[in-house]
């Protein structure tokens, strides 16, 4: 009996690691993109805003199609959806290894990879729920969360090292190898059968895509200077409203819907999804703004950028691992509250340091505090949200949970990035126009140059453009360029700060409720109210 138990535990541990490896690839993928922005821009002959748009688009596609992805897992098998998701992500990684154009990055990495993620994320969470029970289920969720934290930790460092000393393409090749290893061991995964209705809610699927997609796409269009921002935002908001009304109508008519609106009758589920979304908005905002700042202002290489972000990523990893193992009988809601509190404090301490910074080292302590908060959240939010859900509804719940996370990440990436670039442009122009050193003609020249590409220039690049100008004019424009970037990062960090404060309020409401009971110990307790 002991031998059988040990064998079973060994198999469960291997399976948990296999699932965690898939999560590792999902997170490390974006980390490599973030720290390699300058190198990719130079190699592909594109712009920072184009790469930033591709990063946000990948998260957008994942968010927009994730509810459909969870339903595909229900209808055709969660294990099969998991495999297809891995293949889609693998295609994106291979494309990044070979691409010579931003067009292929958008098609294969952002769109096909994003579709792969939309299948992979809900299927993975459903398989964790269906393959493990009791304490092992909680351990598996914690391990998957820790894998995300490990990827966030080593992604910038390994990605930075590989990009600086080899090529950013090697990082994506390694991703493809990890995916191949997971697929070769897929026999360990037991499918989690679905017993609910099997009809497809086409209208709900379309509305969900237009809803989440329209909102984030409007921000990307705004970032690129498009003119249809208001229309796209309106389409997204109206589609989300119609989607909610459609789900309620289908429920009243007792017809199958893309997701069961009764899931949201549970206050635990609503609070968990909200926390998941806000945590990812904060993470997305931090992980797009800081790498751009470090590479444009301090002119860091990818390796130096990874090292500068390491206090955030390594503390996130260490805390997620420790909290997952040693949470014990501590209430998950209390740990989540502590996480949002630490995240808020870290960002608040970070903002006033920015104008004084002459290197990334000055940000180390605030980034450690921020990473500690994110680590606490990563270790607990998935389990808090999904463990009370019954087997019948776990795929839908996992889809909504993943949609909240992906939407939050894409929104954080797009909005913080767009706010940062827009603030750079506005501040640069405003400072130039109020300068007593620059003549009106020079002010006009600065504004015209900014519209084209000054917003992505480091001071060294700008100095090359200013050769032949009077010394005082050169010094003034460099000063304005530096000050504008400080202001831009401060404004961009208001996005994760606001998300953290809203998350803190959300977690205070969690603590006021009794701790949710896992579904296997109180079947159905949380599903109806």
Short mmCIF file of C-alpha atoms in Angstrom, two decimals:
data_model
loop_
_atom_site.label_atom_id
_atom_site.label_comp_id
_atom_site.label_asym_id
_atom_site.label_seq_id
_atom_site.Cartn_x
_atom_site.Cartn_y
_atom_site.Cartn_z
CA UNK A 1 0.00 0.00 0.00
CA UNK A 2 2.81 2.33 0.87
CA UNK A 3 4.53 1.57 -2.43
CA UNK A 4 1.33 2.25 -4.38
CA UNK A 5 0.83 5.53 -2.53
CA UNK A 6 4.40 6.59 -3.20
CA UNK A 7 4.02 5.73 -6.90
CA UNK A 8 0.77 7.67 -7.06
CA UNK A 9 2.35 10.66 -5.34
CA UNK A 10 5.29 10.50 -7.72
CA UNK A 11 2.98 10.46 -10.73
CA UNK A 12 0.97 13.37 -9.32
CA UNK A 13 4.15 15.37 -8.77
CA UNK A 14 5.34 14.70 -12.32
CA UNK A 15 1.93 15.70 -13.70
CA UNK A 16 1.89 18.91 -11.65
CA UNK A 17 5.37 19.76 -13.00
CA UNK A 18 4.21 19.05 -16.56
CA UNK A 19 1.28 21.44 -16.21
CA UNK A 20 3.51 24.00 -14.54
CA UNK A 21 5.97 23.86 -17.46
CA UNK A 22 3.21 24.99 -19.82
CA UNK A 23 2.48 27.96 -17.56
CA UNK A 24 6.20 28.69 -17.47
CA UNK A 25 6.32 29.04 -21.25
CA UNK A 26 3.26 31.31 -21.30
CA UNK A 27 4.83 33.79 -18.90
CA UNK A 28 8.48 33.62 -19.98
CA UNK A 29 7.40 34.31 -23.55
CA UNK A 30 6.22 37.84 -22.77
CA UNK A 31 9.14 38.43 -20.39
CA UNK A 32 11.62 37.75 -23.20
CA UNK A 33 9.73 40.12 -25.49
CA UNK A 34 9.76 42.87 -22.88
CA UNK A 35 13.49 42.84 -22.14
CA UNK A 36 14.43 42.39 -25.80
CA UNK A 37 12.44 45.31 -27.20
CA UNK A 38 15.47 47.32 -28.33
CA UNK A 39 17.18 44.32 -29.92
CA UNK A 40 14.04 43.22 -31.76
CA UNK A 41 13.41 46.79 -32.97
CA UNK A 42 16.94 46.97 -34.39
CA UNK A 43 16.89 43.50 -35.96
CA UNK A 44 13.48 43.84 -37.59
CA UNK A 45 13.76 47.52 -38.50
CA UNK A 46 10.54 48.39 -36.68
CA UNK A 47 9.56 50.68 -33.76
CA UNK A 48 9.08 50.34 -30.01
CA UNK A 49 5.38 51.13 -30.35
CA UNK A 50 4.99 48.35 -32.96
CA UNK A 51 6.58 45.76 -30.66
CA UNK A 52 4.56 47.06 -27.72
CA UNK A 53 1.41 46.78 -29.84
CA UNK A 54 2.30 43.18 -30.75
CA UNK A 55 2.77 42.31 -27.05
CA UNK A 56 -0.59 43.81 -26.15
CA UNK A 57 -2.26 42.24 -29.21
CA UNK A 58 -1.13 38.76 -28.15
CA UNK A 59 -2.71 39.25 -24.74
CA UNK A 60 -5.79 40.79 -26.39
CA UNK A 61 -6.35 37.79 -28.69
CA UNK A 62 -5.95 35.47 -25.73
CA UNK A 63 -8.49 37.45 -23.69
CA UNK A 64 -10.98 37.89 -26.53
CA UNK A 65 -11.13 34.18 -27.44
CA UNK A 66 -10.55 32.58 -24.06
CA UNK A 67 -14.22 31.94 -23.27
CA UNK A 68 -14.58 30.26 -26.66
CA UNK A 69 -11.40 28.31 -25.89
CA UNK A 70 -12.87 27.00 -22.65
CA UNK A 71 -16.04 25.87 -24.47
CA UNK A 72 -13.94 24.11 -27.14
CA UNK A 73 -12.28 22.24 -24.27
CA UNK A 74 -15.71 21.21 -22.99
CA UNK A 75 -16.95 20.01 -26.37
CA UNK A 76 -13.85 18.35 -27.77
CA UNK A 77 -11.89 17.43 -24.65
CA UNK A 78 -9.85 19.54 -22.27
CA UNK A 79 -6.74 17.48 -22.88
CA UNK A 80 -7.14 17.97 -26.63
CA UNK A 81 -7.58 21.73 -26.14
CA UNK A 82 -4.46 21.73 -23.97
CA UNK A 83 -2.48 20.00 -26.73
CA UNK A 84 -3.79 22.35 -29.44
CA UNK A 85 -2.95 25.33 -27.25
CA UNK A 86 0.61 24.10 -26.81
CA UNK A 87 0.95 23.60 -30.57
CA UNK A 88 -0.33 27.14 -31.25
CA UNK A 89 2.13 28.59 -28.78
CA UNK A 90 4.89 26.46 -30.25
CA UNK A 91 4.15 27.84 -33.73
CA UNK A 92 4.48 31.35 -32.32
CA UNK A 93 7.83 30.52 -30.69
CA UNK A 94 9.22 28.96 -33.86
CA UNK A 95 8.03 31.95 -35.91
CA UNK A 96 9.89 34.31 -33.57
CA UNK A 97 13.00 32.20 -34.02
CA UNK A 98 12.87 32.62 -37.81
CA UNK A 99 11.05 35.91 -38.51
CA UNK A 100 12.54 38.82 -40.43
CA UNK A 101 9.48 41.07 -40.31
CA UNK A 102 7.07 42.56 -37.75
CA UNK A 103 4.24 41.23 -39.96
CA UNK A 104 5.13 37.63 -39.07
CA UNK A 105 5.44 38.57 -35.40
CA UNK A 106 1.86 39.85 -35.49
CA UNK A 107 0.44 36.91 -37.47
CA UNK A 108 2.21 33.95 -35.88
CA UNK A 109 3.28 35.15 -32.42
CA UNK A 110 0.52 37.59 -31.50
CA UNK A 111 -2.50 36.05 -33.26
CA UNK A 112 -1.77 32.30 -33.52
CA UNK A 113 0.12 32.30 -30.21
CA UNK A 114 -2.72 34.27 -28.61
CA UNK A 115 -5.27 31.74 -29.87
CA UNK A 116 -3.07 28.98 -28.47
CA UNK A 117 -3.11 30.69 -25.08
CA UNK A 118 -6.91 31.01 -25.24
CA UNK A 119 -7.11 27.20 -25.48
CA UNK A 120 -4.25 26.44 -23.12
CA UNK A 121 -5.11 28.53 -20.07
CA UNK A 122 -8.66 27.32 -19.29
CA UNK A 123 -7.78 23.73 -20.25
CA UNK A 124 -4.78 23.79 -17.91
CA UNK A 125 -6.84 25.02 -14.97
CA UNK A 126 -9.58 22.48 -15.69
CA UNK A 127 -6.99 19.68 -15.85
CA UNK A 128 -5.51 20.75 -12.50
CA UNK A 129 -9.00 20.62 -11.04
CA UNK A 130 -9.78 17.25 -12.66
CA UNK A 131 -6.47 15.45 -12.04
CA UNK A 132 -5.91 16.31 -8.36
CA UNK A 133 -7.89 16.26 -5.13
CA UNK A 134 -7.62 17.75 -1.67
CA UNK A 135 -4.22 18.97 -0.53
CA UNK A 136 -2.58 17.85 -3.79
CA UNK A 137 -4.98 20.04 -5.78
CA UNK A 138 -4.03 23.06 -3.72
CA UNK A 139 -0.34 22.13 -4.13
CA UNK A 140 -0.79 21.82 -7.91
CA UNK A 141 -2.44 25.24 -8.16
CA UNK A 142 0.39 26.69 -6.07
CA UNK A 143 2.99 24.98 -8.28
CA UNK A 144 1.41 26.40 -11.44
CA UNK A 145 1.38 29.81 -9.78
CA UNK A 146 5.01 29.35 -8.74
CA UNK A 147 5.88 28.41 -12.34
CA UNK A 148 4.43 31.73 -13.47
CA UNK A 149 6.55 33.44 -10.83
CA UNK A 150 9.67 31.48 -11.84
CA UNK A 151 9.11 32.51 -15.46
CA UNK A 152 8.66 36.11 -14.39
CA UNK A 153 11.89 35.78 -12.40
CA UNK A 154 14.17 34.03 -14.88
CA UNK A 155 12.52 35.35 -18.06
CA UNK A 156 14.08 38.82 -17.85
CA UNK A 157 17.43 37.45 -16.66
CA UNK A 158 17.81 34.52 -19.05
CA UNK A 159 16.13 36.44 -21.87
CA UNK A 160 18.44 39.38 -21.24
CA UNK A 161 21.54 37.15 -21.13
CA UNK A 162 20.60 35.28 -24.29
CA UNK A 163 19.66 38.47 -26.16
CA UNK A 164 22.84 40.30 -25.17
CA UNK A 165 25.36 37.49 -25.71
CA UNK A 166 23.63 35.28 -28.31
CA UNK A 167 20.34 36.41 -29.89
CA UNK A 168 16.79 36.98 -28.72
CA UNK A 169 15.80 34.28 -31.23
CA UNK A 170 17.54 31.64 -29.10
CA UNK A 171 15.18 32.39 -26.22
CA UNK A 172 12.14 31.59 -28.35
CA UNK A 173 13.86 28.44 -29.66
CA UNK A 174 14.24 27.26 -26.06
CA UNK A 175 10.51 27.88 -25.54
CA UNK A 176 9.73 25.62 -28.50
CA UNK A 177 11.96 22.91 -26.97
CA UNK A 178 10.14 23.11 -23.62
CA UNK A 179 6.79 22.81 -25.41
CA UNK A 180 8.10 19.73 -27.25
CA UNK A 181 9.11 18.14 -23.92
CA UNK A 182 5.64 18.76 -22.47
CA UNK A 183 3.96 17.25 -25.55
CA UNK A 184 6.19 14.17 -25.42
CA UNK A 185 4.98 13.50 -21.85
CA UNK A 186 1.33 14.28 -22.48
CA UNK A 187 0.31 10.69 -21.62
CA UNK A 188 0.57 11.63 -17.93
CA UNK A 189 -2.42 13.97 -18.29
CA UNK A 190 -5.83 12.43 -17.65
CA UNK A 191 -8.67 14.17 -19.45
CA UNK A 192 -11.25 15.86 -17.24
CA UNK A 193 -14.63 14.88 -18.77
CA UNK A 194 -17.41 17.43 -19.25
CA UNK A 195 -21.01 16.37 -18.58
CA UNK A 196 -22.88 19.64 -19.21
CA UNK A 197 -24.79 20.80 -22.32
CA UNK A 198 -22.88 20.43 -25.56
CA UNK A 199 -24.63 23.00 -27.78
CA UNK A 200 -22.59 25.95 -29.04
CA UNK A 201 -23.68 29.48 -28.11
CA UNK A 202 -22.60 31.25 -31.30
CA UNK A 203 -24.13 34.62 -30.43
CA UNK A 204 -22.53 34.63 -26.97
CA UNK A 205 -19.16 33.73 -28.48
CA UNK A 206 -19.33 36.60 -30.99
CA UNK A 207 -20.40 39.12 -28.35
CA UNK A 208 -17.60 38.05 -25.99
CA UNK A 209 -14.98 38.58 -28.73
CA UNK A 210 -16.34 42.01 -29.69
CA UNK A 211 -16.69 43.01 -26.04
CA UNK A 212 -13.25 42.27 -24.65
CA UNK A 213 -11.54 42.76 -28.00
CA UNK A 214 -13.13 46.14 -28.71
CA UNK A 215 -12.08 47.68 -25.41
CA UNK A 216 -8.40 46.71 -25.60
CA UNK A 217 -8.19 47.26 -29.37
CA UNK A 218 -9.42 50.83 -28.89
CA UNK A 219 -6.44 51.47 -26.60
CA UNK A 220 -4.01 49.98 -29.14
CA UNK A 221 -5.49 52.16 -31.89
CA UNK A 222 -5.19 55.22 -29.64
CA UNK A 223 -1.56 54.36 -29.00
CA UNK A 224 -0.90 54.21 -32.74
CA UNK A 225 -2.67 57.52 -33.37
CA UNK A 226 -5.75 56.02 -35.06
CA UNK A 227 -9.02 57.88 -35.43
CA UNK A 228 -11.54 55.16 -34.53
CA UNK A 229 -10.74 55.01 -30.81
CA UNK A 230 -14.14 56.20 -29.58
CA UNK A 231 -16.02 53.92 -31.96
CA UNK A 232 -14.03 50.84 -30.96
CA UNK A 233 -14.40 51.60 -27.26
CA UNK A 234 -18.16 52.08 -27.70
CA UNK A 235 -18.40 48.80 -29.62
CA UNK A 236 -16.54 46.99 -26.83
CA UNK A 237 -18.65 48.43 -24.02
CA UNK A 238 -21.97 47.89 -25.83
CA UNK A 239 -20.97 44.33 -26.78
CA UNK A 240 -20.07 43.53 -23.16
CA UNK A 241 -23.45 44.86 -22.00
CA UNK A 242 -25.28 42.86 -24.68
CA UNK A 243 -23.22 39.78 -23.77
CA UNK A 244 -24.33 39.99 -20.13
CA UNK A 245 -27.96 40.49 -21.18
CA UNK A 246 -27.73 37.59 -23.63
CA UNK A 247 -26.41 35.23 -20.95
CA UNK A 248 -29.24 36.16 -18.59
CA UNK A 249 -31.81 35.70 -21.36
CA UNK A 250 -30.44 32.27 -22.29
CA UNK A 251 -30.51 31.26 -18.63
CA UNK A 252 -34.14 32.34 -18.25
CA UNK A 253 -35.06 30.39 -21.40
CA UNK A 254 -33.13 27.37 -20.02
CA UNK A 255 -30.93 27.28 -23.13
CA UNK A 256 -27.17 26.62 -23.16
CA UNK A 257 -24.98 29.73 -22.98
CA UNK A 258 -21.28 30.34 -23.50
CA UNK A 259 -20.91 30.63 -19.73
CA UNK A 260 -23.45 30.09 -16.98
CA UNK A 261 -24.33 33.47 -15.42
CA UNK A 262 -25.09 31.63 -12.16
CA UNK A 263 -21.33 31.46 -11.61
CA UNK A 264 -21.47 35.16 -10.78
CA UNK A 265 -24.11 34.61 -8.12
CA UNK A 266 -21.27 33.45 -5.89
CA UNK A 267 -19.66 36.40 -4.15
CA UNK A 268 -16.47 34.37 -3.75
CA UNK A 269 -16.22 33.88 -7.50
CA UNK A 270 -16.95 37.55 -8.27
CA UNK A 271 -14.33 38.74 -5.80
CA UNK A 272 -11.77 36.20 -7.05
CA UNK A 273 -12.24 37.14 -10.70
CA UNK A 274 -12.00 40.84 -9.85
CA UNK A 275 -8.79 40.25 -7.90
CA UNK A 276 -7.33 38.19 -10.74
CA UNK A 277 -8.08 40.94 -13.28
CA UNK A 278 -6.67 43.74 -11.10
CA UNK A 279 -3.50 41.79 -10.27
CA UNK A 280 -2.82 41.28 -13.98
CA UNK A 281 -3.52 44.92 -14.84
CA UNK A 282 -0.86 45.86 -12.28
CA UNK A 283 1.58 43.22 -13.56
CA UNK A 284 1.04 44.18 -17.21
CA UNK A 285 1.54 47.86 -16.47
CA UNK A 286 4.78 47.24 -14.58
CA UNK A 287 6.22 44.82 -17.13
CA UNK A 288 5.72 47.11 -20.14
CA UNK A 289 6.63 50.48 -18.60
CA UNK A 290 9.80 49.52 -16.72
CA UNK A 291 11.65 47.74 -19.57
CA UNK A 292 10.91 50.59 -21.99
CA UNK A 293 12.12 53.10 -19.40
CA UNK A 294 15.31 51.20 -18.59
CA UNK A 295 16.20 50.71 -22.25
CA UNK A 296 15.31 54.22 -23.43
CA UNK A 297 16.51 56.28 -20.44
CA UNK A 298 19.44 54.31 -18.98
CA UNK A 299 20.19 52.78 -22.42
CA UNK A 300 20.43 49.33 -20.87
CA UNK A 301 21.07 46.22 -22.89
CA UNK A 302 18.59 43.37 -22.60
CA UNK A 303 20.85 41.78 -19.97
CA UNK A 304 21.07 44.98 -17.93
CA UNK A 305 17.29 45.40 -18.21
CA UNK A 306 16.78 41.86 -16.89
CA UNK A 307 19.09 42.56 -13.95
CA UNK A 308 17.29 45.85 -13.20
CA UNK A 309 13.92 44.07 -13.13
CA UNK A 310 15.33 41.12 -11.13
CA UNK A 311 14.35 42.51 -7.67
CA UNK A 312 10.72 42.47 -8.83
CA UNK A 313 10.77 39.11 -10.60
CA UNK A 314 12.96 37.20 -8.11
CA UNK A 315 11.01 38.39 -5.06
CA UNK A 316 7.78 37.49 -6.85
CA UNK A 317 9.11 33.99 -7.48
CA UNK A 318 10.49 33.43 -3.97
CA UNK A 319 7.37 34.68 -2.20
CA UNK A 320 4.99 32.74 -4.48
CA UNK A 321 6.95 29.55 -3.77
CA UNK A 322 7.09 30.11 -0.01
CA UNK A 323 3.46 31.20 0.26
CA UNK A 324 2.32 28.18 -1.76
CA UNK A 325 4.21 25.77 0.50
CA UNK A 326 3.76 27.41 3.90
CA UNK A 327 0.34 29.01 3.73
CA UNK A 328 -0.83 26.21 6.04
CA UNK A 329 -4.03 27.15 7.84
CA UNK A 330 -3.67 30.85 7.07
CA UNK A 331 -6.69 32.25 5.30
CA UNK A 332 -6.18 32.69 1.58
CA UNK A 333 -8.14 35.94 1.65
CA UNK A 334 -5.81 37.39 4.29
CA UNK A 335 -2.76 36.50 2.18
CA UNK A 336 -4.43 38.13 -0.84
CA UNK A 337 -5.09 41.29 1.20
CA UNK A 338 -1.44 41.39 2.27
CA UNK A 339 -0.43 40.95 -1.37
CA UNK A 340 -2.43 43.91 -2.63
CA UNK A 341 -1.23 46.02 0.32
CA UNK A 342 2.44 45.27 -0.44
CA UNK A 343 1.86 45.89 -4.15
CA UNK A 344 0.33 49.30 -3.39
CA UNK A 345 3.16 50.30 -1.05
CA UNK A 346 5.83 49.21 -3.54
CA UNK A 347 4.42 51.29 -6.40
CA UNK A 348 3.83 54.30 -4.11
CA UNK A 349 7.50 54.19 -3.03
CA UNK A 350 8.66 53.76 -6.63
CA UNK A 351 6.99 56.81 -8.18
CA UNK A 352 8.83 59.64 -6.30
CA UNK A 353 12.23 57.96 -6.88
CA UNK A 354 11.99 58.20 -10.68
CA UNK A 355 13.26 61.80 -11.21
CA UNK A 356 16.23 61.11 -8.90
CA UNK A 357 17.28 57.86 -10.55
CA UNK A 358 20.57 57.58 -12.38
CA UNK A 359 20.43 53.77 -12.60
CA UNK A 360 18.00 50.91 -12.03
CA UNK A 361 19.63 50.12 -8.68
CA UNK A 362 17.75 52.90 -6.90
CA UNK A 363 14.47 51.07 -7.60
CA UNK A 364 15.55 47.79 -5.94
CA UNK A 365 13.74 48.10 -2.58
CA UNK A 366 10.38 49.30 -4.00
CA UNK A 367 10.57 46.56 -6.64
CA UNK A 368 11.21 43.91 -3.97
CA UNK A 369 8.14 45.11 -2.06
CA UNK A 370 6.10 45.12 -5.28
CA UNK A 371 7.32 41.64 -6.19
CA UNK A 372 6.46 40.37 -2.72
CA UNK A 373 2.89 41.56 -3.18
CA UNK A 374 2.58 39.97 -6.63
CA UNK A 375 4.06 36.72 -5.31
CA UNK A 376 1.47 36.51 -2.54
CA UNK A 377 -1.31 37.10 -5.08
CA UNK A 378 -0.01 34.57 -7.61
CA UNK A 379 0.16 31.89 -4.91
CA UNK A 380 -3.46 32.26 -3.77
CA UNK A 381 -5.87 33.81 -6.28
CA UNK A 382 -6.38 30.79 -8.59
CA UNK A 383 -7.08 28.47 -5.67
CA UNK A 384 -9.39 31.01 -3.97
CA UNK A 385 -11.40 31.44 -7.16
CA UNK A 386 -11.58 27.88 -8.52
CA UNK A 387 -11.26 25.38 -5.66
CA UNK A 388 -14.90 25.79 -4.52
CA UNK A 389 -16.27 25.19 -8.05
CA UNK A 390 -17.80 21.78 -8.83
CA UNK A 391 -16.36 19.51 -11.54
CA UNK A 392 -19.35 20.19 -13.80
CA UNK A 393 -18.68 23.92 -14.00
CA UNK A 394 -14.93 24.13 -13.53
CA UNK A 395 -14.16 24.58 -17.23
CA UNK A 396 -16.51 27.54 -17.50
CA UNK A 397 -15.13 28.97 -14.27
CA UNK A 398 -11.54 28.42 -15.41
CA UNK A 399 -12.36 30.10 -18.71
CA UNK A 400 -13.79 33.14 -16.97
CA UNK A 401 -10.86 33.18 -14.53
CA UNK A 402 -8.36 33.01 -17.39
CA UNK A 403 -10.33 35.60 -19.37
CA UNK A 404 -10.17 37.97 -16.41
CA UNK A 405 -6.42 37.45 -16.09
CA UNK A 406 -5.73 37.75 -19.83
CA UNK A 407 -7.99 40.76 -20.22
CA UNK A 408 -6.31 42.41 -17.23
CA UNK A 409 -2.84 41.69 -18.62
CA UNK A 410 -3.68 42.96 -22.11
CA UNK A 411 -5.41 46.04 -20.68
CA UNK A 412 -2.45 46.76 -18.38
CA UNK A 413 0.06 46.31 -21.20
CA UNK A 414 -1.91 48.40 -23.68
CA UNK A 415 -3.10 51.15 -21.36
CA UNK A 416 0.10 51.68 -19.37
CA UNK A 417 2.15 51.57 -22.58
CA UNK A 418 -0.17 53.95 -24.41
CA UNK A 419 -0.31 56.34 -21.45
CA UNK A 420 3.48 56.28 -21.21
CA UNK A 421 4.05 57.11 -24.89
CA UNK A 422 1.25 59.71 -24.96
CA UNK A 423 2.65 61.39 -21.84
CA UNK A 424 6.12 61.44 -23.40
CA UNK A 425 4.77 63.18 -26.49
CA UNK A 426 2.63 65.67 -24.59
CA UNK A 427 5.29 66.50 -21.99
CA UNK A 428 8.07 66.78 -24.56
CA UNK A 429 6.03 69.19 -26.70
CA UNK A 430 4.81 71.19 -23.71
CA UNK A 431 8.32 71.58 -22.27
CA UNK A 432 9.73 72.53 -25.67
CA UNK A 433 7.06 75.19 -26.20
CA UNK A 434 7.70 76.73 -22.78
CA UNK A 435 11.49 76.70 -23.15
CA UNK A 436 13.23 80.09 -23.03
CA UNK A 437 16.27 78.68 -24.83
CA UNK A 438 14.60 77.22 -27.91
CA UNK A 439 13.42 79.65 -30.58
CA UNK A 440 9.90 79.32 -32.05
CA UNK A 441 11.37 77.67 -35.17
CA UNK A 442 13.35 75.21 -33.06
CA UNK A 443 10.26 74.45 -30.97
CA UNK A 444 8.36 73.63 -34.16
CA UNK A 445 11.19 71.41 -35.39
CA UNK A 446 11.20 69.53 -32.07
CA UNK A 447 7.43 68.96 -32.24
CA UNK A 448 7.64 67.75 -35.84
CA UNK A 449 10.51 65.36 -35.05
CA UNK A 450 8.62 64.02 -32.03
CA UNK A 451 5.62 63.12 -34.15
CA UNK A 452 7.89 60.90 -36.24
CA UNK A 453 10.22 59.06 -33.86
CA UNK A 454 11.67 61.13 -30.98
CA UNK A 455 9.43 59.39 -28.48
CA UNK A 456 11.51 56.20 -28.80
CA UNK A 457 14.94 57.84 -28.87
CA UNK A 458 17.52 57.49 -26.13
CA UNK A 459 19.63 60.55 -25.32
CA UNK A 460 22.54 59.10 -27.29
CA UNK A 461 20.38 58.67 -30.38
CA UNK A 462 18.98 62.16 -29.93
CA UNK A 463 22.47 63.64 -29.65
CA UNK A 464 23.30 62.13 -33.03
CA UNK A 465 20.26 63.87 -34.50
CA UNK A 466 21.31 67.19 -32.97
CA UNK A 467 24.83 67.33 -34.41
CA UNK A 468 25.44 70.84 -35.76
CA UNK A 469 22.99 72.53 -33.40
CA UNK A 470 24.25 75.12 -30.88
CA UNK A 471 25.50 73.60 -27.62
CA UNK A 472 22.82 75.28 -25.50
CA UNK A 473 20.07 74.02 -27.82
CA UNK A 474 21.44 70.47 -27.67
CA UNK A 475 21.61 70.58 -23.86
CA UNK A 476 18.07 71.94 -23.61
CA UNK A 477 16.54 69.28 -25.84
CA UNK A 478 18.40 66.50 -24.01
CA UNK A 479 17.15 67.89 -20.69
CA UNK A 480 13.58 67.98 -21.99
CA UNK A 481 13.92 64.45 -23.36
CA UNK A 482 15.12 63.17 -19.97
CA UNK A 483 12.50 65.01 -17.91
CA UNK A 484 9.67 63.93 -20.22
CA UNK A 485 10.58 60.27 -19.74
CA UNK A 486 10.58 60.62 -15.96
CA UNK A 487 7.09 62.12 -16.06
CA UNK A 488 5.92 59.47 -18.53
CA UNK A 489 6.97 56.58 -16.29
CA UNK A 490 5.39 58.22 -13.24
CA UNK A 491 2.08 58.62 -15.08
CA UNK A 492 2.27 55.06 -16.49
CA UNK A 493 2.78 53.64 -12.98
CA UNK A 494 -0.50 55.20 -11.89
CA UNK A 495 -2.16 52.35 -13.83
CA UNK A 496 -0.74 49.54 -11.63
CA UNK A 497 -1.15 51.73 -8.54
CA UNK A 498 -4.86 52.25 -9.15
CA UNK A 499 -5.29 48.52 -9.88
CA UNK A 500 -3.47 47.66 -6.63
CA UNK A 501 -5.62 50.00 -4.54
CA UNK A 502 -8.83 48.66 -6.08
CA UNK A 503 -7.53 45.15 -5.43
CA UNK A 504 -6.89 46.04 -1.80
CA UNK A 505 -10.50 47.16 -1.45
CA UNK A 506 -11.63 43.92 -3.15
CA UNK A 507 -9.50 41.80 -0.77
CA UNK A 508 -10.90 43.56 2.31
CA UNK A 509 -14.33 42.36 1.18
CA UNK A 510 -12.88 38.83 0.80
CA UNK A 511 -11.62 38.82 4.39
CA UNK A 512 -15.06 39.74 5.71
CA UNK A 513 -16.49 36.49 4.27
CA UNK A 514 -15.97 33.00 5.71
CA UNK A 515 -13.20 31.16 3.90
CA UNK A 516 -14.62 29.19 0.90
CA UNK A 517 -14.76 25.41 1.21
CA UNK A 518 -13.27 23.25 -1.58
CA UNK A 519 -15.90 21.64 -3.81
CA UNK A 520 -14.75 18.11 -2.96
CA UNK A 521 -15.49 18.72 0.72
CA UNK A 522 -18.70 20.71 0.28
CA UNK A 523 -19.99 19.81 -3.18
CA UNK A 524 -22.02 22.56 -4.74
CA UNK A 525 -21.88 24.85 -1.70
CA UNK A 526 -20.67 27.83 -3.64
CA UNK A 527 -22.42 27.34 -6.93
CA UNK A 528 -25.80 28.70 -6.18
CA UNK A 529 -25.31 31.72 -4.05
#
